[in-house]
Amino acid sequence: MDALNLINGQWRASSGRWLAVTNPATDEQLGRVTLSPAADVDQAVLAGQRAFEEWRRIPVTERVQCLFRFKQLLEEHFEEIARTVTQECGKTLVESRGELRRGIENVETACGMPLMMQGYNNEDIARGVDEHLFRQPLGVVAAITPFNFPAMIPLWFLPYAIASGNCFILKPSEQVPLTAVRLFELLAQTGLPAGVAQLVHGDKQTVDALLEHPGVQAISFVGSSTVAKSIYGRAAAQGKRAQCQGGAKNPVVILPDADLEMTTKIVADSAFGCAGQRCLATSVVITVGSEQERFASAICDAAASRRVGNGLESDIDMGPVISSESKRRIERLLEAGRNEGAVARAHGNGRKPSADGCGSFVAPTVLDHVAPGGTLARTEIFGPVLSLLRAASIDEAIHLINSGVHGNMACLFTSSGAAARRFRNECVVGNIGINVGVAAPMSFYPFSGWKESFFGDLHAQGRHAVEFYTQTKVVVERWHSTWSRKF
């Protein structure tokens, strides 16, 4: 299957540059994706600008009808889309279903746009003077999304952007373009006018064109911290709004009063789910006090028993990482950690080698005695690797968390309400979990992130999305009574 661009309602490719799309579990080529030059981006932006003049004037109650139809189509094709996610991304089918469900929830939330984008007003702020605030769309906006959630993350942005009256361009990861193609094929069936939602595939050349185009008013991005910071700076220099989600190094703190069995299961799912390739994956566990060795032994057993293989198979717990290049990068980081004194306590059985050695599989790994200031403790590995650290007290654990450069998520496992309250108050991160391993906000809350995990002011999802995709206009008006006597 060839992944084409959708520009002004037409599926096409014009560059002559293509990239293979590969199943990371089998190394099978699933298709090709077109890589778009700046000219394709320009055509999409111009089409969006033309469509915007009419789309912004369509009543919001009518705009959301396309989202109601889109939601229904996503439900009807739910299993097909989930299977596509698994084939090109590698995660298990259960994980793909969960991802798509979270994406659909954002479509549902954006259907409430008639209420969400309401302004406010005051009568008689001065004698005979009224003041109003209206929210109006920006124009053409774009999102650049990563490989790890090819269905969910585009739906963090698209529904809110178009429901609030903007025209939207998606540049998905070139590693996982097929899910985006299917989403836009279904979106086209909703009656959405040409140019309102467009799909432009590509690589860095395409991203640069979106950042530099004067017709793009806002940029949304999810990826590594280094790239997020660069895109945020470049977008700001061009006068664009930007929300750039970066990397993470998510810690979990386990106090002695935590339920060990429950905690182990939840942490294992967080660390090794989606092969560790999610921005809310647990990557560091800080044990406090007497349960350190018991937890280390329990999590090692959980890692060793994880069943790894093709995510389409029903008895599999974890799929591959996205590519052979990613696998090699993870292996280099593990070697760097061992050189700094880390000890592999568990290196899961992984996938039984096939005759041809296909697939980018990395076994679930637990590393003990990780240096707090070392490479593994600082670097986002983005793979099924869990590092164990030890702290003498909750004070030391919170200090370790706050001394890091990332601030995406931190979780605490405890039965103490006082400890939980202190943890959520003092940890300098944007998402907090108490006795949960993945503190993923619901669609009507912002996907928060602090420090080098986020560059911008307004996050994805919910009210933050509405504020990001609209600008406020304040009207102060006075009507003299003498004027009304003329009519």
CSV table of C-alpha atoms in Angstrom, one decimal, residues 4 20 57 67 90 96 110 122 147 154 168 182-183 206 214 243 253 255 310 328 342 372 376 387 390 443 450:
chain,number,residue,atom,x,y,z
A,4,LEU,CA,-0.3,9.3,-0.3
A,20,ALA,CA,9.5,1.8,2.8
A,57,ARG,CA,-18.2,30.9,9.1
A,67,LEU,CA,-17.0,14.8,14.3
A,90,GLY,CA,4.5,-3.2,16.7
A,96,SER,CA,-3.6,-0.8,19.9
A,110,ALA,CA,-14.3,18.0,20.8
A,122,ASN,CA,-20.6,42.0,31.0
A,147,PHE,CA,5.5,6.8,15.7
A,154,PRO,CA,-3.1,12.9,15.9
A,168,PHE,CA,-5.6,21.4,9.9
A,182,ARG,CA,-7.0,5.3,7.2
A,183,LEU,CA,-8.1,8.0,9.6
A,206,THR,CA,8.5,18.6,5.1
A,214,PRO,CA,4.0,32.1,6.8
A,243,GLN,CA,3.0,23.4,21.8
A,253,VAL,CA,8.6,5.9,44.1
A,255,LEU,CA,7.2,3.3,49.9
A,310,ASN,CA,4.3,-10.4,17.2
A,328,ARG,CA,20.7,-0.9,18.3
A,342,ALA,CA,24.7,-1.1,36.5
A,372,PRO,CA,21.8,8.4,39.9
A,376,LEU,CA,20.8,5.5,32.1
A,387,SER,CA,16.4,1.1,36.1
A,390,ARG,CA,17.4,3.3,46.1
A,443,SER,CA,-9.4,13.8,27.1
A,450,TRP,CA,6.9,20.5,32.7
